[in-house]
Amino acid sequence: MEFSIYDLTSFTQWIDSSLRASMSPGWAVAIEMIIIGVALLVFFALIGLFLVYAERKVCALMQNRLGPNRVGPGGIFQTVADLVKLLFVELVPIKNADKILFNLAPFIVIIASVMAIGALPLAKGLHAIDLNIGVFYLMAVSSMGVIGVLLAGWASNNKYSLIGAMRSGAQIVSYELSVGLALITMVVLAGTMQLSEMIEAQRWGWFIFKGHVPAVIAFVIYIVAGTAETNRGPFDLAEAESELTAGYHTEYSGIKFALFFLAEYINMFIIAAIATTVFLGGWMPFHVYGWDGLNKVMDFIPPFFWFLGKTFGVVFLMMWLKWTFPRLRIDQLLTLEWKYLLPINIFNLLLMAFLVLVGWHW
Amino acid sequence: MDNTQLAAAAAALAPASEIVQGKQFVEISVSPGHLLSTATALKENTETRFDMLVCITGMDWGKELGVVYHLRSTEHNHMVVLKTRVSDRENPEIDSLCPLWPAADFHEREVYDLLGIKFRGHPDLRRLFLDSTWGYPLRKDYKDDINILAR
Amino acid sequence: MEEAVINLPLEEEEYIINMGPQHPSTHGVLRLVVSLRGEMVQNVQPHIGYVHRGIEKMCESLTYPQIIHLTDRMDYLSAHINNEAVSLAVEKALGIEVSDRVKYIRTILSELTRIQSHQLFWATYGMDLGGLTCFFYGLRDRELILDIFEETCGGRMIVSYNCPGGLMNDIHPNFQKRIKEFIKYFRKTLPEYDRLLTGNVIFQERVKGLGTINREDAIAWGLTGPVGRASGFSCDIRKHNPYSAYDKVTFREILYDEGDSLHRYKVRMDEMWESMNILEQLVDNIPEGPYAEKMKPVIKLPEGEYWQSVETARGELGVYIVSDGNKNPFRMKFRSPNFVNLAPLNLLAKGFKIADLVAINGSLDLVIPDIDR
């Protein structure tokens, strides 16, 4: 068996065949599901750990200072130290709060994120499940996170948490529209919702280049709306430190707060990963039709690193936005969506449809 | 207007007052009863036109309590000092100048807080810095052996 | 606090929240009791007194040189100017004329103080509105001025350098060189501030049209400093009653008409440019002379009442000394600009949203120890 780092299908096939050889198909599928679940959770945790550290270093870069550099070489164990500290924090029980919902809320947010990662192609052949309605599934599943936010605000039995959760919820639901429309625009260009086929179609040019004007507009709108959906960046009024309350997660402490905190970074990663897959070619290297030398050099880098590199590039862009701009007020936020982004989005969709019909794309 | 003209104008506007030339400004001393009318006259007369209340200072003159108002005219760029004294130390009361200058609001609350002078007609006379367990610290007969070193 | 009765007439659907004394955006220990209907502010009541140290009572038992050290701690961002106010009042009372050297150095230090205070305003205003990077850039540049203060005066924020009669000590030989370097650096950096915050559309939308007050109201409420000047009230003491070396320099008084938060911000940004112009006019021309006049060991002011106004970074600081001939003042009153600027907060914030209250409060640029004294 030859395992290639460039095409991981052989690796996954080997696991599948060896499992099926030694037990009944039902058990094999069950074991595979467990393996995939554990692998995704581990990936999730590592990415979360890395992103928290990366945010602090990027923030420090913008602010002309160093960032964490004491804990471990270059400060890389800072997040681990924070996590250990959060584990020791006392879990303050809330009077009159709905205990089941209160404890369930952080997990719902995490579950929504893990479900979204499951559908993304992380490298050639490393795809947990390749749905033929991939884009549609992603949009549906990332909307589930808002349930966790609203539950957290409601179950905290605190009027300020409830206000914060309502504002967050309104913000997330509004920006879902823009995210969905931006993705639909690219589906129109690709002609398919299946993520692996979308990536194959970007072999000779990423969609952001192929679909020139409307694709760039869709990308910008997607980045803005995606940042707003994760309650990050200039749209973080609901949890702003300088405002009144800490938003929907005011009453959470210790490990539950860590879960919310982590979920925010994972959501940012997912938004960036979806952007990479749909606009920037996923794990597909940068090819130019006809320039074989360049294509060979690009192909030398394994697809998994292409995917990670592009995703972290988009993540850096989102972090850059957060640390540069002041915050928008809640009514300005909603105005931006309903009066500006949505009409531009609809017009852009029409423009893309027109381009596809006439054939003015590469 | 310079100080002599101001003194003359003040004498005309407030006949019941005592006008003295202090080290820098003209000082108009009135009794508490004439305070509001004198202040109104000083504000509304077009030649003096004291439209800005710069400062209200509560004073404890030893036997009497008093309030000193520094007024300025932004049009003519002159300043004048208006003074009044109350002899009742138990229940001192003076008319509030809030209707004329909204700036008097906080200043009068401060004077009430630190000296105990009540202002009639103030929209919301509450203590400003301290709570009710303190007496009136700025009075000369305020005793606090722990915090104040008597010289 | 017992007496902190909340006199807020509550109507239906109104609720009260407390921006307590400890809050990242109230710039010090200020308690704002806000009554809201939904998101709209109906009434704002400031509760102060958390930093009340009884400075005016303390002054009655201290001598005049000792009082200088207390004035540093009132509006600590305008420490030099506070010291200058009391020094000028005492010198005026005694009839002492300080040398030109002292006047020039006092003016230079006052303008540096003004610049560093406005830098801190910019840093914290950006931070309040969510642009956390502004905090680091503003403070990084402020460090340059604080280093100049430390070298010459011995202290970064609490300086106590001006005293009745002149200065505590002569300036450091590097003083003029470092100021010139600073001016060269800051002239290049200040447009960066504009690019980062002033021109940003998010910032403008957050801040434009907030907390408007017109000129008549500004005069009636006694608002001075950048708050008054943004409403069109020409109140700069440096122009109307010049002191120290201000009659020897030419500079513009920044006035705008609109009176909203954005223009209060713009006044301070423009004032930084004007301060640098003043510094350039003075820094090379400091005349030789004594750095302090010979004063009696015990300073006794003649009987009478004295008033001195100066222009701090936040407005007009008035020092009112009533002396009965002793070495301690009979009564010392500080008319602090922040005390007066806080008063119309209710008027400014009524009808706006709670997030705007933070923006309006920030644009007033209050320093709470100055309010409480």
mmCIF file of C-alpha atoms in Angstrom, chain A residues 146 149-154 159-174 231 238 247-248 330 334:
data_model
loop_
_atom_site.group_PDB
_atom_site.id
_atom_site.type_symbol
_atom_site.label_atom_id
_atom_site.label_comp_id
_atom_site.label_asym_id
_atom_site.label_seq_id
_atom_site.Cartn_x
_atom_site.Cartn_y
_atom_site.Cartn_z
ATOM 1 C CA VAL A 146 -27.849 30.824 17.160
ATOM 2 C CA VAL A 149 -26.686 31.804 21.920
ATOM 3 C CA LEU A 150 -30.350 32.401 22.641
ATOM 4 C CA LEU A 151 -30.489 29.520 25.095
ATOM 5 C CA ALA A 152 -27.502 30.906 26.940
ATOM 6 C CA GLY A 153 -29.094 34.317 27.275
ATOM 7 C CA TRP A 154 -32.474 32.978 28.331
ATOM 8 C CA LYS A 159 -31.993 40.602 32.052
ATOM 9 C CA TYR A 160 -28.738 41.942 30.668
ATOM 10 C CA SER A 161 -27.729 38.546 29.336
ATOM 11 C CA LEU A 162 -31.109 38.271 27.706
ATOM 12 C CA ILE A 163 -30.745 41.658 26.056
ATOM 13 C CA GLY A 164 -27.291 40.713 24.856
ATOM 14 C CA ALA A 165 -28.505 37.371 23.541
ATOM 15 C CA MET A 166 -31.407 38.987 21.718
ATOM 16 C CA ARG A 167 -29.093 41.447 20.077
ATOM 17 C CA SER A 168 -26.645 38.707 19.155
ATOM 18 C CA GLY A 169 -29.447 36.556 17.839
ATOM 19 C CA ALA A 170 -30.871 39.342 15.698
ATOM 20 C CA GLN A 171 -27.430 40.076 14.345
ATOM 21 C CA ILE A 172 -26.639 36.451 13.483
ATOM 22 C CA VAL A 173 -29.974 35.806 11.822
ATOM 23 C CA SER A 174 -29.744 38.958 9.708
ATOM 24 C CA ASN A 231 -19.967 38.256 16.607
ATOM 25 C CA ALA A 238 -23.137 42.326 22.054
ATOM 26 C CA GLY A 247 -23.472 39.760 26.546
ATOM 27 C CA TYR A 248 -25.009 36.347 26.526
ATOM 28 C CA ILE A 330 -26.497 47.644 16.976
ATOM 29 C CA LEU A 334 -28.638 46.008 11.230
#
